[in-house]
């Protein structure tokens, strides 16, 4: 009976240690992927501001697009910090003395999933608005070709490489947020697999 108990305890220990390594490993992967992919939109914004004097580019966009883009950037910064927190959470799970409860771990993962989902939603809305506005400009252009500059209706407005860079930056942010969403779902799955291995609230 004691041998069976030791085997069961060994299996439980291996499961919780595997979860701790998963949190640390995926926390590092998610953190650095977001840093790399998130730095591209920041670089594009800096490039547009330096060379055009405005963060909206040569084509005047909708005010809501700029607001949603700012909120999306803040959400991305939050998820970067949150995935860095997963690294420390992995260390706490590995240490029996500071191991959090299952509800605390699940609440942390749920927060990351909610933030990633909001980031994906904001990115998709901004991309739909941006592409819709670009489509409007191209439909207004002569169908025989694409006009470089359009002056119809008063003020000059044109589609340039900056607009394509803006869309590329949005794609990079969407890719980062989708990756973090997938990693968060995997962490949620691994946490539920280790259900019952965490200390209860009275033991913490």
PDB file of N, CA and C in Angstrom, residues 79-140:
ATOM      1  N   UNK A  79      -0.785  42.281 -22.323  1.00  0.00           N
ATOM      2  CA  UNK A  79      -0.554  40.844 -22.490  1.00  0.00           C
ATOM      3  C   UNK A  79       0.937  40.515 -22.455  1.00  0.00           C
ATOM      4  N   UNK A  80       1.788  41.439 -22.897  1.00  0.00           N
ATOM      5  CA  UNK A  80       3.235  41.214 -22.783  1.00  0.00           C
ATOM      6  C   UNK A  80       3.628  41.093 -21.320  1.00  0.00           C
ATOM      7  N   UNK A  81       3.157  42.045 -20.514  1.00  0.00           N
ATOM      8  CA  UNK A  81       3.438  41.993 -19.070  1.00  0.00           C
ATOM      9  C   UNK A  81       2.825  40.743 -18.437  1.00  0.00           C
ATOM     10  N   UNK A  82       1.634  40.371 -18.885  1.00  0.00           N
ATOM     11  CA  UNK A  82       0.949  39.215 -18.296  1.00  0.00           C
ATOM     12  C   UNK A  82       1.691  37.916 -18.595  1.00  0.00           C
ATOM     13  N   UNK A  83       2.230  37.783 -19.806  1.00  0.00           N
ATOM     14  CA  UNK A  83       2.977  36.569 -20.121  1.00  0.00           C
ATOM     15  C   UNK A  83       4.310  36.538 -19.380  1.00  0.00           C
ATOM     16  N   UNK A  84       4.890  37.682 -19.116  1.00  0.00           N
ATOM     17  CA  UNK A  84       6.080  37.702 -18.268  1.00  0.00           C
ATOM     18  C   UNK A  84       5.724  37.232 -16.853  1.00  0.00           C
ATOM     19  N   UNK A  85       4.502  37.548 -16.432  1.00  0.00           N
ATOM     20  CA  UNK A  85       4.048  37.092 -15.121  1.00  0.00           C
ATOM     21  C   UNK A  85       3.891  35.576 -15.081  1.00  0.00           C
ATOM     22  N   UNK A  86       3.542  34.964 -16.212  1.00  0.00           N
ATOM     23  CA  UNK A  86       3.425  33.509 -16.257  1.00  0.00           C
ATOM     24  C   UNK A  86       4.749  32.820 -15.895  1.00  0.00           C
ATOM     25  N   UNK A  87       5.874  33.447 -16.239  1.00  0.00           N
ATOM     26  CA  UNK A  87       7.175  32.859 -15.919  1.00  0.00           C
ATOM     27  C   UNK A  87       7.330  32.730 -14.404  1.00  0.00           C
ATOM     28  N   UNK A  88       7.009  33.817 -13.693  1.00  0.00           N
ATOM     29  CA  UNK A  88       7.073  33.762 -12.232  1.00  0.00           C
ATOM     30  C   UNK A  88       6.040  32.823 -11.641  1.00  0.00           C
ATOM     31  N   UNK A  89       4.874  32.757 -12.284  1.00  0.00           N
ATOM     32  CA  UNK A  89       3.839  31.832 -11.800  1.00  0.00           C
ATOM     33  C   UNK A  89       4.305  30.389 -11.930  1.00  0.00           C
ATOM     34  N   UNK A  90       5.038  30.077 -12.987  1.00  0.00           N
ATOM     35  CA  UNK A  90       5.589  28.731 -13.138  1.00  0.00           C
ATOM     36  C   UNK A  90       6.540  28.378 -12.006  1.00  0.00           C
ATOM     37  N   UNK A  91       7.349  29.346 -11.596  1.00  0.00           N
ATOM     38  CA  UNK A  91       8.267  29.096 -10.473  1.00  0.00           C
ATOM     39  C   UNK A  91       7.491  28.871  -9.178  1.00  0.00           C
ATOM     40  N   UNK A  92       6.426  29.633  -8.989  1.00  0.00           N
ATOM     41  CA  UNK A  92       5.620  29.465  -7.770  1.00  0.00           C
ATOM     42  C   UNK A  92       4.919  28.111  -7.761  1.00  0.00           C
ATOM     43  N   UNK A  93       4.449  27.654  -8.911  1.00  0.00           N
ATOM     44  CA  UNK A  93       3.796  26.347  -8.972  1.00  0.00           C
ATOM     45  C   UNK A  93       4.794  25.238  -8.659  1.00  0.00           C
ATOM     46  N   UNK A  94       6.038  25.394  -9.095  1.00  0.00           N
ATOM     47  CA  UNK A  94       7.058  24.370  -8.845  1.00  0.00           C
ATOM     48  C   UNK A  94       7.472  24.307  -7.381  1.00  0.00           C
ATOM     49  N   UNK A  95       7.294  25.400  -6.649  1.00  0.00           N
ATOM     50  CA  UNK A  95       7.699  25.448  -5.248  1.00  0.00           C
ATOM     51  C   UNK A  95       6.510  25.081  -4.359  1.00  0.00           C
ATOM     52  N   UNK A  96       6.571  23.956  -3.643  1.00  0.00           N
ATOM     53  CA  UNK A  96       5.426  23.567  -2.798  1.00  0.00           C
ATOM     54  C   UNK A  96       5.109  24.593  -1.718  1.00  0.00           C
ATOM     55  N   UNK A  97       6.113  25.362  -1.288  1.00  0.00           N
ATOM     56  CA  UNK A  97       5.877  26.335  -0.229  1.00  0.00           C
ATOM     57  C   UNK A  97       5.105  27.561  -0.677  1.00  0.00           C
ATOM     58  N   UNK A  98       5.205  27.927  -1.946  1.00  0.00           N
ATOM     59  CA  UNK A  98       4.518  29.122  -2.445  1.00  0.00           C
ATOM     60  C   UNK A  98       3.518  28.787  -3.538  1.00  0.00           C
ATOM     61  N   UNK A  99       3.153  27.526  -3.667  1.00  0.00           N
ATOM     62  CA  UNK A  99       2.244  27.098  -4.737  1.00  0.00           C
ATOM     63  C   UNK A  99       0.855  27.708  -4.546  1.00  0.00           C
ATOM     64  N   UNK A 100       0.326  28.402  -5.549  1.00  0.00           N
ATOM     65  CA  UNK A 100      -1.012  29.009  -5.419  1.00  0.00           C
ATOM     66  C   UNK A 100      -2.104  27.966  -5.545  1.00  0.00           C
ATOM     67  N   UNK A 101      -3.306  28.374  -5.244  1.00  0.00           N
ATOM     68  CA  UNK A 101      -4.444  27.471  -5.387  1.00  0.00           C
ATOM     69  C   UNK A 101      -4.837  27.353  -6.855  1.00  0.00           C
ATOM     70  N   UNK A 102      -5.627  26.335  -7.135  1.00  0.00           N
ATOM     71  CA  UNK A 102      -6.077  26.117  -8.510  1.00  0.00           C
ATOM     72  C   UNK A 102      -6.938  27.282  -9.007  1.00  0.00           C
ATOM     73  N   UNK A 103      -7.789  27.810  -8.133  1.00  0.00           N
ATOM     74  CA  UNK A 103      -8.650  28.929  -8.539  1.00  0.00           C
ATOM     75  C   UNK A 103      -7.822  30.167  -8.872  1.00  0.00           C
ATOM     76  N   UNK A 104      -6.720  30.390  -8.134  1.00  0.00           N
ATOM     77  CA  UNK A 104      -5.869  31.541  -8.419  1.00  0.00           C
ATOM     78  C   UNK A 104      -5.177  31.392  -9.765  1.00  0.00           C
ATOM     79  N   UNK A 105      -4.707  30.184 -10.071  1.00  0.00           N
ATOM     80  CA  UNK A 105      -4.052  29.943 -11.362  1.00  0.00           C
ATOM     81  C   UNK A 105      -5.057  30.103 -12.502  1.00  0.00           C
ATOM     82  N   UNK A 106      -6.244  29.534 -12.329  1.00  0.00           N
ATOM     83  CA  UNK A 106      -7.271  29.646 -13.369  1.00  0.00           C
ATOM     84  C   UNK A 106      -7.693  31.096 -13.577  1.00  0.00           C
ATOM     85  N   UNK A 107      -7.793  31.862 -12.494  1.00  0.00           N
ATOM     86  CA  UNK A 107      -8.159  33.275 -12.627  1.00  0.00           C
ATOM     87  C   UNK A 107      -7.087  34.041 -13.395  1.00  0.00           C
ATOM     88  N   UNK A 108      -5.819  33.716 -13.157  1.00  0.00           N
ATOM     89  CA  UNK A 108      -4.731  34.375 -13.885  1.00  0.00           C
ATOM     90  C   UNK A 108      -4.787  34.046 -15.367  1.00  0.00           C
ATOM     91  N   UNK A 109      -5.011  32.785 -15.686  1.00  0.00           N
ATOM     92  CA  UNK A 109      -5.073  32.377 -17.093  1.00  0.00           C
ATOM     93  C   UNK A 109      -6.300  32.977 -17.772  1.00  0.00           C
ATOM     94  N   UNK A 110      -7.430  33.022 -17.065  1.00  0.00           N
ATOM     95  CA  UNK A 110      -8.643  33.607 -17.639  1.00  0.00           C
ATOM     96  C   UNK A 110      -8.446  35.087 -17.950  1.00  0.00           C
ATOM     97  N   UNK A 111      -7.731  35.793 -17.089  1.00  0.00           N
ATOM     98  CA  UNK A 111      -7.448  37.208 -17.343  1.00  0.00           C
ATOM     99  C   UNK A 111      -6.625  37.378 -18.622  1.00  0.00           C
ATOM    100  N   UNK A 112      -5.611  36.533 -18.787  1.00  0.00           N
ATOM    101  CA  UNK A 112      -4.819  36.590 -20.012  1.00  0.00           C
ATOM    102  C   UNK A 112      -5.633  36.258 -21.250  1.00  0.00           C
ATOM    103  N   UNK A 113      -6.517  35.268 -21.134  1.00  0.00           N
ATOM    104  CA  UNK A 113      -7.369  34.910 -22.271  1.00  0.00           C
ATOM    105  C   UNK A 113      -8.321  36.047 -22.635  1.00  0.00           C
ATOM    106  N   UNK A 114      -8.887  36.696 -21.629  1.00  0.00           N
ATOM    107  CA  UNK A 114      -9.797  37.809 -21.888  1.00  0.00           C
ATOM    108  C   UNK A 114      -9.064  38.958 -22.582  1.00  0.00           C
ATOM    109  N   UNK A 115      -7.851  39.272 -22.103  1.00  0.00           N
ATOM    110  CA  UNK A 115      -7.081  40.353 -22.722  1.00  0.00           C
ATOM    111  C   UNK A 115      -6.713  40.003 -24.165  1.00  0.00           C
ATOM    112  N   UNK A 116      -6.290  38.769 -24.415  1.00  0.00           N
ATOM    113  CA  UNK A 116      -5.944  38.358 -25.774  1.00  0.00           C
ATOM    114  C   UNK A 116      -7.166  38.406 -26.691  1.00  0.00           C
ATOM    115  N   UNK A 117      -8.321  37.987 -26.180  1.00  0.00           N
ATOM    116  CA  UNK A 117      -9.548  38.025 -26.983  1.00  0.00           C
ATOM    117  C   UNK A 117      -9.935  39.461 -27.333  1.00  0.00           C
ATOM    118  N   UNK A 118      -9.796  40.377 -26.370  1.00  0.00           N
ATOM    119  CA  UNK A 118     -10.081  41.779 -26.653  1.00  0.00           C
ATOM    120  C   UNK A 118      -9.112  42.334 -27.689  1.00  0.00           C
ATOM    121  N   UNK A 119      -7.840  41.950 -27.592  1.00  0.00           N
ATOM    122  CA  UNK A 119      -6.863  42.408 -28.571  1.00  0.00           C
ATOM    123  C   UNK A 119      -7.195  41.925 -29.970  1.00  0.00           C
ATOM    124  N   UNK A 120      -7.589  40.666 -30.093  1.00  0.00           N
ATOM    125  CA  UNK A 120      -7.985  40.135 -31.405  1.00  0.00           C
ATOM    126  C   UNK A 120      -9.193  40.886 -31.944  1.00  0.00           C
ATOM    127  N   UNK A 121     -10.168  41.153 -31.076  1.00  0.00           N
ATOM    128  CA  UNK A 121     -11.374  41.858 -31.510  1.00  0.00           C
ATOM    129  C   UNK A 121     -11.037  43.269 -31.988  1.00  0.00           C
ATOM    130  N   UNK A 122     -10.226  44.001 -31.224  1.00  0.00           N
ATOM    131  CA  UNK A 122      -9.853  45.356 -31.617  1.00  0.00           C
ATOM    132  C   UNK A 122      -9.073  45.357 -32.925  1.00  0.00           C
ATOM    133  N   UNK A 123      -8.150  44.409 -33.086  1.00  0.00           N
ATOM    134  CA  UNK A 123      -7.364  44.346 -34.322  1.00  0.00           C
ATOM    135  C   UNK A 123      -8.256  44.086 -35.526  1.00  0.00           C
ATOM    136  N   UNK A 124      -9.211  43.184 -35.373  1.00  0.00           N
ATOM    137  CA  UNK A 124     -10.099  42.871 -36.493  1.00  0.00           C
ATOM    138  C   UNK A 124     -10.980  44.073 -36.858  1.00  0.00           C
ATOM    139  N   UNK A 125     -11.487  44.781 -35.839  1.00  0.00           N
ATOM    140  CA  UNK A 125     -12.323  45.955 -36.112  1.00  0.00           C
ATOM    141  C   UNK A 125     -11.512  47.031 -36.828  1.00  0.00           C
ATOM    142  N   UNK A 126     -10.289  47.295 -36.341  1.00  0.00           N
ATOM    143  CA  UNK A 126      -9.449  48.318 -36.973  1.00  0.00           C
ATOM    144  C   UNK A 126      -9.102  47.923 -38.404  1.00  0.00           C
ATOM    145  N   UNK A 127      -8.783  46.654 -38.624  1.00  0.00           N
ATOM    146  CA  UNK A 127      -8.452  46.209 -39.972  1.00  0.00           C
ATOM    147  C   UNK A 127      -9.650  46.328 -40.905  1.00  0.00           C
ATOM    148  N   UNK A 128     -10.843  45.983 -40.416  1.00  0.00           N
ATOM    149  CA  UNK A 128     -12.043  46.118 -41.248  1.00  0.00           C
ATOM    150  C   UNK A 128     -12.298  47.575 -41.614  1.00  0.00           C
ATOM    151  N   UNK A 129     -12.123  48.485 -40.655  1.00  0.00           N
ATOM    152  CA  UNK A 129     -12.314  49.904 -40.942  1.00  0.00           C
ATOM    153  C   UNK A 129     -11.267  50.423 -41.919  1.00  0.00           C
ATOM    154  N   UNK A 130     -10.014  50.026 -41.712  1.00  0.00           N
ATOM    155  CA  UNK A 130      -8.933  50.484 -42.588  1.00  0.00           C
ATOM    156  C   UNK A 130      -9.117  49.958 -44.010  1.00  0.00           C
ATOM    157  N   UNK A 131      -9.394  48.682 -44.138  1.00  0.00           N
ATOM    158  CA  UNK A 131      -9.581  48.095 -45.470  1.00  0.00           C
ATOM    159  C   UNK A 131     -10.824  48.671 -46.140  1.00  0.00           C
ATOM    160  N   UNK A 132     -11.886  48.896 -45.373  1.00  0.00           N
ATOM    161  CA  UNK A 132     -13.078  49.499 -45.943  1.00  0.00           C
ATOM    162  C   UNK A 132     -12.824  50.897 -46.462  1.00  0.00           C
ATOM    163  N   UNK A 133     -12.034  51.680 -45.728  1.00  0.00           N
ATOM    164  CA  UNK A 133     -11.711  53.026 -46.185  1.00  0.00           C
ATOM    165  C   UNK A 133     -10.818  52.995 -47.430  1.00  0.00           C
ATOM    166  N   UNK A 134      -9.856  52.081 -47.450  1.00  0.00           N
ATOM    167  CA  UNK A 134      -9.019  51.933 -48.634  1.00  0.00           C
ATOM    168  C   UNK A 134      -9.858  51.514 -49.835  1.00  0.00           C
ATOM    169  N   UNK A 135     -10.810  50.615 -49.626  1.00  0.00           N
ATOM    170  CA  UNK A 135     -11.681  50.192 -50.714  1.00  0.00           C
ATOM    171  C   UNK A 135     -12.485  51.366 -51.257  1.00  0.00           C
ATOM    172  N   UNK A 136     -12.940  52.251 -50.375  1.00  0.00           N
ATOM    173  CA  UNK A 136     -13.679  53.432 -50.805  1.00  0.00           C
ATOM    174  C   UNK A 136     -12.817  54.309 -51.710  1.00  0.00           C
ATOM    175  N   UNK A 137     -11.548  54.508 -51.322  1.00  0.00           N
ATOM    176  CA  UNK A 137     -10.659  55.340 -52.142  1.00  0.00           C
ATOM    177  C   UNK A 137     -10.396  54.698 -53.497  1.00  0.00           C
ATOM    178  N   UNK A 138     -10.203  53.398 -53.528  1.00  0.00           N
ATOM    179  CA  UNK A 138      -9.921  52.738 -54.801  1.00  0.00           C
ATOM    180  C   UNK A 138     -11.156  52.688 -55.694  1.00  0.00           C
ATOM    181  N   UNK A 139     -12.333  52.539 -55.106  1.00  0.00           N
ATOM    182  CA  UNK A 139     -13.551  52.552 -55.913  1.00  0.00           C
ATOM    183  C   UNK A 139     -13.818  53.941 -56.496  1.00  0.00           C
ATOM    184  N   UNK A 140     -13.387  54.983 -55.776  1.00  0.00           N
ATOM    185  CA  UNK A 140     -13.570  56.343 -56.281  1.00  0.00           C
ATOM    186  C   UNK A 140     -12.573  56.695 -57.374  1.00  0.00           C
TER     187      UNK A 140
END
